[in-house]
Rosetta silent file (secondary structure, phi, psi, omega in degrees, C-alpha in Angstrom):
SEQUENCE: MQFERIVHHVKLAPNEALFMAGQVAGSVHGLTAGVARMYKLLPDGRRQVIGFALPGDFLGTVPSDRYSFSADAIGSVSLCHLSREAFAQFIEQRPQFLIRINEFAARELMLAQEQMLLLGRRTAEEKVASFLVGWRQRLAHIRNGPQILALPMSRQDIADYLGLTIETVSRTLTRFERQKMLIIVSGGVRLLDPARVAAVAAARKIRRK
SCORE:     score description
SCORE:     0.000 S_00000001
   1 L     0.000  117.882  179.759  103.387   81.827   99.882 S_00000001
   2 L   -81.981  136.613 -175.981  103.019   83.167   96.343 S_00000001
   3 H   -58.283  -43.609 -176.963  104.806   81.172   93.651 S_00000001
   4 H   -64.452  -20.879 -178.984  106.261   84.265   91.950 S_00000001
   5 H   -80.818  -16.483 -175.182  107.849   85.341   95.222 S_00000001
   6 H  -112.945    0.125 -178.531  109.918   82.175   95.577 S_00000001
   7 L  -107.946  157.733  176.147  111.086   81.582   91.998 S_00000001
   8 E  -121.893  118.138 -176.403  113.949   83.017   90.005 S_00000001
   9 E   -83.641  136.673 -176.398  113.306   83.383   86.273 S_00000001
  10 E  -136.778  145.807  172.540  116.120   82.464   83.908 S_00000001
  11 E  -118.983  134.272  179.752  116.606   82.411   80.134 S_00000001
  12 E  -111.071  142.295  174.973  119.048   80.013   78.501 S_00000001
  13 L   -81.177  161.856  177.925  120.688   80.359   75.107 S_00000001
  14 L   -52.058  132.891  178.975  120.703   77.403   72.684 S_00000001
  15 L    71.420    4.088  177.408  122.856   74.530   74.013 S_00000001
  16 L   -74.887  139.373 -175.591  123.393   76.285   77.357 S_00000001
  17 E   -75.260  137.937  172.322  123.474   73.860   80.289 S_00000001
  18 E   -87.585  -48.332  172.064  120.662   73.800   82.836 S_00000001
  19 E  -162.392  165.604 -178.052  122.549   71.418   85.121 S_00000001
  20 L  -118.325  150.486  176.829  125.048   68.571   84.828 S_00000001
  21 L   -58.793  135.288 -179.603  124.961   64.990   86.063 S_00000001
  22 L    92.255  -14.001  178.210  126.630   64.700   89.448 S_00000001
  23 L   -71.485  146.282  178.645  125.978   68.336   90.334 S_00000001
  24 E   -58.999  127.156 -175.844  124.403   68.972   93.745 S_00000001
  25 L   -91.161   80.065 -178.031  120.629   68.956   93.218 S_00000001
  26 L   -97.574   -6.437 -175.083  119.623   71.968   95.272 S_00000001
  27 E  -133.049  158.609  170.971  116.950   73.350   92.976 S_00000001
  28 E  -108.776  140.685 -174.819  113.810   72.411   91.073 S_00000001
  29 E  -122.697  126.471  178.615  113.489   73.739   87.538 S_00000001
  30 E  -115.211  123.891  179.557  110.214   74.422   85.744 S_00000001
  31 E   -78.243  134.285  176.805  110.154   75.058   82.000 S_00000001
  32 E  -114.295  -19.536  177.128  107.951   77.933   80.855 S_00000001
  33 E  -160.217  146.490  178.539  109.043   78.137   77.204 S_00000001
  34 E    90.773 -172.763 -178.138  111.197   76.135   74.810 S_00000001
  35 E  -131.635  134.704  177.438  112.442   72.545   74.908 S_00000001
  36 E  -110.403  147.947 -179.662  115.201   71.064   77.067 S_00000001
  37 E  -105.491  129.529  177.812  117.255   67.985   76.260 S_00000001
  38 E  -109.787  132.987 -175.171  118.007   65.431   79.011 S_00000001
  39 E  -153.705  164.821  173.196  120.925   63.081   78.526 S_00000001
  40 E  -128.761  146.476  174.362  123.599   60.888   80.073 S_00000001
  41 E   -95.994  126.236 -179.475  127.170   60.353   78.922 S_00000001
  42 L   -78.437  160.079 -178.401  128.116   56.684   78.660 S_00000001
  43 L   -54.869  -29.908 -178.981  131.510   55.410   79.911 S_00000001
  44 L   -87.571    7.139  176.462  132.806   55.198   76.332 S_00000001
  45 L    95.684  -10.990  178.602  131.956   58.857   75.704 S_00000001
  46 L   -71.800  156.674  179.742  128.767   58.313   73.728 S_00000001
  47 E  -106.015  132.796  173.857  125.680   60.341   74.581 S_00000001
  48 E  -113.534  109.407  175.138  122.329   58.762   75.414 S_00000001
  49 E   -74.418  127.323 -176.405  119.446   61.217   75.197 S_00000001
  50 E  -106.766   -5.563  177.736  116.862   60.094   77.753 S_00000001
  51 E   166.170  173.172  179.135  114.105   62.590   77.050 S_00000001
  52 E  -131.689  130.023 -179.081  112.915   66.050   76.116 S_00000001
  53 E   -97.638  140.115 -179.055  111.212   68.467   78.528 S_00000001
  54 L  -115.204  166.508  176.062  108.401   70.788   77.412 S_00000001
  55 L   -53.176  134.372 -176.721  106.788   73.868   79.001 S_00000001
  56 L    99.990  -15.134  178.631  104.992   72.811   82.174 S_00000001
  57 L   -84.724  146.190  176.214  107.524   70.088   82.968 S_00000001
  58 E  -114.374  135.939  177.586  109.563   70.175   86.180 S_00000001
  59 E  -116.478  140.971  178.249  113.105   68.812   86.459 S_00000001
  60 L    93.529   15.977 -178.946  114.854   67.966   89.692 S_00000001
  61 L   -84.018  -16.561 -179.903  111.802   66.882   91.696 S_00000001
  62 L   -69.661  128.772 -178.289  113.211   63.407   92.434 S_00000001
  63 L   -68.858   93.562  179.969  114.563   63.329   96.016 S_00000001
  64 L  -146.391  147.220 -178.256  118.270   62.830   95.357 S_00000001
  65 L   -68.219  -30.882 -178.076  121.379   64.641   96.545 S_00000001
  66 E  -134.219  152.630  178.550  122.744   64.983   93.017 S_00000001
  67 L   -68.153  136.415 -178.377  121.286   65.143   89.529 S_00000001
  68 L   -91.070   -5.925  178.821  121.426   61.758   87.821 S_00000001
  69 L  -147.471  169.304  177.462  121.442   63.233   84.304 S_00000001
  70 E  -102.617  156.138  177.944  122.400   66.406   82.466 S_00000001
  71 E  -142.528  137.341  175.154  120.024   68.886   80.841 S_00000001
  72 E  -142.406  174.262 -172.995  120.580   71.679   78.349 S_00000001
  73 E   -88.833  137.475  168.108  118.562   73.957   76.094 S_00000001
  74 E  -103.329  110.203 -171.838  117.391   73.163   72.581 S_00000001
  75 E    72.010 -166.580  178.718  116.957   76.616   71.153 S_00000001
  76 E   -77.336  138.193 -177.141  116.103   79.432   73.573 S_00000001
  77 E  -130.994  136.977  171.946  114.555   78.260   76.846 S_00000001
  78 E  -113.433  139.258 -179.509  112.799   80.132   79.650 S_00000001
  79 E  -154.576  170.036  176.372  112.461   78.543   83.062 S_00000001
  80 E  -124.384  140.074  177.402  112.098   79.225   86.732 S_00000001
  81 E  -107.313  143.574  166.794  114.334   77.988   89.540 S_00000001
  82 E  -149.994  151.714 -176.183  113.332   77.493   93.154 S_00000001
  83 E   -67.031  157.499  177.679  115.065   75.766   96.026 S_00000001
  84 H   -58.651  -40.295 -178.225  114.088   72.263   97.062 S_00000001
  85 H   -64.977  -46.380  179.896  112.961   73.606  100.451 S_00000001
  86 H   -64.590  -37.541  179.521  110.747   76.314   98.956 S_00000001
  87 H   -65.028  -43.674 -179.679  109.310   73.833   96.465 S_00000001
  88 H   -62.474  -42.928  179.033  108.472   71.335   99.243 S_00000001
  89 H   -65.173  -38.369 -178.527  106.729   74.038  101.306 S_00000001
  90 H   -64.204  -47.524 -176.936  104.811   75.261   98.265 S_00000001
  91 H   -74.319  -23.975  176.478  103.375   71.869   97.312 S_00000001
  92 H   -61.969  -35.780 -177.222  102.572   71.035  100.957 S_00000001
  93 L   -86.815   -5.430 -176.371  100.118   73.922  100.987 S_00000001
  94 L  -136.518   85.157 -178.004   98.630   73.056   97.591 S_00000001
  95 H   -55.634  -35.653 -179.040   97.492   69.428   97.282 S_00000001
  96 H   -64.040  -35.460  178.730   96.288   69.971   93.715 S_00000001
  97 H   -69.475  -37.075  177.965   99.787   71.006   92.684 S_00000001
  98 H   -63.270  -38.772  177.694  101.201   67.898   94.380 S_00000001
  99 H   -60.644  -42.395  179.295   98.797   65.778   92.341 S_00000001
 100 H   -62.865  -41.566  179.250  100.142   67.406   89.172 S_00000001
 101 H   -64.513  -41.162  178.821  103.737   66.694   90.196 S_00000001
 102 H   -64.564  -37.811  177.653  102.849   63.062   90.930 S_00000001
 103 H   -64.759  -39.803  178.827  101.179   62.790   87.520 S_00000001
 104 H   -64.555  -42.942  179.294  104.321   64.204   85.906 S_00000001
 105 H   -63.114  -40.112  178.311  106.503   61.692   87.809 S_00000001
 106 H   -64.521  -39.167  179.085  104.218   58.842   86.700 S_00000001
 107 H   -67.226  -38.712  178.099  104.450   60.024   83.094 S_00000001
 108 H   -62.402  -39.626  178.292  108.233   60.201   83.327 S_00000001
 109 H   -64.489  -41.916  179.116  108.291   56.599   84.567 S_00000001
 110 H   -63.447  -42.508  179.170  106.043   55.545   81.691 S_00000001
 111 H   -64.480  -37.440  177.960  108.274   57.351   79.173 S_00000001
 112 H   -64.350  -40.825  178.012  111.340   55.648   80.653 S_00000001
 113 H   -65.817  -39.962  178.489  109.668   52.262   80.272 S_00000001
 114 H   -64.897  -37.567  179.718  108.685   53.089   76.696 S_00000001
 115 H   -67.475  -34.131  176.128  112.241   54.106   75.897 S_00000001
 116 H   -59.741  -38.744  176.765  113.500   50.769   77.220 S_00000001
 117 H   -68.175  -40.285  179.389  111.214   49.136   74.673 S_00000001
 118 H   -60.499  -39.662 -177.121  112.428   51.503   71.954 S_00000001
 119 L   -80.391   -6.026 -179.248  116.039   50.600   72.655 S_00000001
 120 L   -86.602 -144.122 -172.564  115.179   46.897   72.627 S_00000001
 121 L   -84.674   70.940  176.172  114.319   44.603   69.766 S_00000001
 122 L  -127.483  150.895  179.424  112.471   47.020   67.500 S_00000001
 123 L   -74.304  165.121  178.432  113.208   47.995   63.910 S_00000001
 124 H   -60.964  -40.873  179.780  114.425   51.457   62.969 S_00000001
 125 H   -62.653  -42.464  179.585  111.046   52.223   61.368 S_00000001
 126 H   -64.987  -38.856  179.755  109.186   51.203   64.525 S_00000001
 127 H   -65.106  -48.518 -177.897  111.505   53.327   66.671 S_00000001
 128 H   -66.044  -42.063  178.546  111.175   56.464   64.551 S_00000001
 129 H   -62.827  -41.564  178.449  107.406   56.028   64.189 S_00000001
 130 H   -62.176  -40.138  177.802  107.051   55.549   67.956 S_00000001
 131 H   -62.443  -45.779 -178.934  109.011   58.722   68.572 S_00000001
 132 H   -62.701  -42.998 -179.992  106.807   60.716   66.191 S_00000001
 133 H   -64.358  -46.732 -178.986  103.605   59.363   67.734 S_00000001
 134 H   -64.892  -40.819  179.898  104.776   60.008   71.294 S_00000001
 135 H   -66.845  -38.528  177.893  106.049   63.510   70.515 S_00000001
 136 H   -62.209  -41.205  179.295  102.783   64.364   68.760 S_00000001
 137 H   -64.894  -39.585  179.873  100.813   63.250   71.830 S_00000001
 138 H   -67.742  -42.419  179.725  102.963   65.378   74.121 S_00000001
 139 H   -65.981  -29.531 -178.882  102.656   68.484   71.953 S_00000001
 140 H   -62.078  -23.715 -179.342   98.882   68.023   71.806 S_00000001
 141 L   -76.785  -19.108 -177.428   98.749   68.852   75.532 S_00000001
 142 L  -119.475   -5.183  178.326  100.221   72.323   75.004 S_00000001
 143 L  -138.096  151.714 -179.662   99.042   73.156   71.477 S_00000001
 144 L   -90.634   99.431  173.154   95.733   72.821   69.681 S_00000001
 145 L    47.671   62.819 -178.679   96.102   70.266   66.914 S_00000001
 146 L   -62.428  131.188  177.789   99.315   71.426   65.247 S_00000001
 147 L   -70.256  -36.648  177.811   99.249   70.823   61.509 S_00000001
 148 L  -106.564  129.548  177.882  103.035   70.614   61.474 S_00000001
 149 E   -83.224  102.252 -178.226  104.774   68.423   64.029 S_00000001
 150 E   -67.731  133.385  176.814  107.601   70.667   65.226 S_00000001
 151 L  -124.268   82.375 -177.420  110.898   68.871   65.818 S_00000001
 152 L   -68.971  -21.988  178.130  113.168   71.423   67.513 S_00000001
 153 L   -76.454  156.892 -179.141  115.695   68.726   68.352 S_00000001
 154 L   -79.858  165.991  174.427  118.330   67.737   65.790 S_00000001
 155 H   -59.748  -34.972  178.660  118.421   64.459   63.867 S_00000001
 156 H   -65.647  -38.774  177.075  121.416   63.567   66.058 S_00000001
 157 H   -60.210  -45.789 -179.810  119.323   64.150   69.189 S_00000001
 158 H   -62.903  -42.362  179.280  116.628   61.816   67.847 S_00000001
 159 H   -61.375  -44.328 -179.780  119.268   59.235   66.929 S_00000001
 160 H   -67.725  -26.999  177.901  120.822   59.403   70.406 S_00000001
 161 H   -75.759  -37.771 -174.647  117.368   59.023   71.952 S_00000001
 162 H   -94.204   -5.031 -178.582  116.426   56.006   69.845 S_00000001
 163 L    73.487   34.498  179.985  119.799   54.260   69.860 S_00000001
 164 L  -121.886  174.375  171.918  120.238   54.715   66.090 S_00000001
 165 L   -90.089  158.420  179.312  122.691   56.498   63.824 S_00000001
 166 H   -62.805  -34.149  178.668  121.828   59.886   62.381 S_00000001
 167 H   -64.242  -39.898 -179.985  121.997   58.345   58.898 S_00000001
 168 H   -66.145  -41.914  178.072  119.402   55.727   59.851 S_00000001
 169 H   -61.502  -46.105 -178.983  117.039   58.370   61.252 S_00000001
 170 H   -64.310  -43.596  179.464  117.355   60.483   58.100 S_00000001
 171 H   -64.182  -38.052 -178.695  116.864   57.489   55.788 S_00000001
 172 H   -67.208  -43.665  177.582  113.817   56.343   57.759 S_00000001
 173 H   -62.733  -40.294  177.996  112.155   59.758   57.605 S_00000001
 174 H   -64.416  -38.389  177.898  112.874   59.913   53.875 S_00000001
 175 H   -64.358  -42.279  177.354  111.347   56.433   53.470 S_00000001
 176 H   -61.667  -36.040  179.544  108.216   57.554   55.347 S_00000001
 177 H   -68.083  -42.340  177.770  108.027   60.548   53.016 S_00000001
 178 H   -62.491  -32.897  179.746  108.275   58.326   49.912 S_00000001
 179 L   -83.269    6.525  176.875  105.493   56.172   51.356 S_00000001
 180 L    60.097   34.404  175.112  103.371   59.319   51.696 S_00000001
 181 L   -89.806  -26.587 -179.232  103.084   58.972   55.477 S_00000001
 182 E  -157.690  169.607  172.071  104.554   62.435   56.057 S_00000001
 183 E  -124.710  128.794  177.509  106.218   65.401   54.418 S_00000001
 184 E   -79.413  122.610 -179.431  109.526   66.708   55.740 S_00000001
 185 E  -124.932  171.271  178.833  109.257   70.480   56.194 S_00000001
 186 L   -62.891  123.460  176.939  111.433   73.161   57.734 S_00000001
 187 L    83.511    5.896  179.413  111.514   72.656   61.505 S_00000001
 188 E   165.769 -150.373  178.132  109.588   69.388   61.553 S_00000001
 189 E  -139.232  154.484  172.467  107.255   67.121   59.596 S_00000001
 190 E  -108.209  117.368 -179.303  103.666   67.230   58.425 S_00000001
 191 E   -77.926  119.061  179.011  101.930   63.924   59.108 S_00000001
 192 L   -88.806  -32.463 -177.000   99.827   62.936   56.097 S_00000001
 193 L  -138.142   76.410 -178.217   98.661   59.578   57.452 S_00000001
 194 H   -56.499  -31.917 -178.873   98.891   59.494   61.285 S_00000001
 195 H   -64.713  -39.986  178.366   97.080   56.127   61.358 S_00000001
 196 H   -69.206  -39.085  177.237   99.817   54.471   59.295 S_00000001
 197 H   -62.015  -44.122  178.931  102.540   56.032   61.415 S_00000001
 198 H   -64.004  -35.808  179.133  100.786   54.757   64.558 S_00000001
 199 H   -65.666  -41.439  177.006  100.455   51.318   62.965 S_00000001
 200 H   -63.932  -41.579  179.761  104.190   51.173   62.276 S_00000001
 201 H   -61.347  -35.520 -178.100  104.865   52.314   65.849 S_00000001
 202 L   -88.308    2.311 -179.998  102.644   49.501   67.140 S_00000001
 203 L    57.254   45.474  175.427  104.335   46.986   64.815 S_00000001
 204 L  -135.540  157.598 -178.186  101.096   46.052   63.097 S_00000001
 205 L   -88.351  150.551  176.892   99.904   46.214   59.514 S_00000001
 206 L  -137.023  140.401 -179.211   97.168   48.525   58.296 S_00000001
 207 L   -69.455  130.354  179.669   95.354   48.426   54.987 S_00000001
 208 L   -72.848  149.356  178.576   96.385   51.264   52.729 S_00000001
 209 L   -73.425    0.000    0.000   93.752   53.638   51.451 S_00000001
C-alpha cells in the first residue's frame, strides 16, 4: 500500500480549524508545512494552548473515539488526512514507521510533562526562557541552525501556552533584549546568548561574559 494512494492532501488558511475537541476522531493528520496550534477551552471560556505541531508531526494517533483537544492553523498549513483504518494498516506493514510514531508519542508525553512544570511554580522569565529553548530544539530537527528563531505564533498564543498574560510575555522578551540575551526581530527573535537563555530556563545562574 503506497502512502500517497491512501492520503488526502489539504491546505488550511490562517486560523482555519483542523478539528475540534469532541469531534469524532476518524482521521489521522500529518503536517507537511506550516505550524498548527493545539488548544483546549476551559469551562470559564479561557483558552489553554497545549502545544504547537510542526511538519512531520501527526495528530490524532491516540486511540480515542473523539479528539480531546482542538487544532487550527497558524499561518498557511499543508497536511495530509488518512483514515484511522488506513493508517493502522500502513504502520502494520512498516515497523520503522511505527517506531517513529511511538517516538513522536513519547515526545508528546515529555512535552506535556514539561508544560505541567511550566504552569507550576516557575517565574515568568523561566517560563519564557524555557519556551524559547524548547522551540529552538524542535526547529533544529527540521532546519539547519536557524540564525533567527522564528515565532509564527502570536504573543497571545505564547501567553496561553505558558499560563501568563500577553503583557507579561511582551515585557519579559523586552527585558531579555535589554539584557542582551536576544534581539526581537520581525517574525521572531535572534538569540545572542543561548547559554544565558538556557540558564534562565534551568533556573540557575551563569557568569556573564
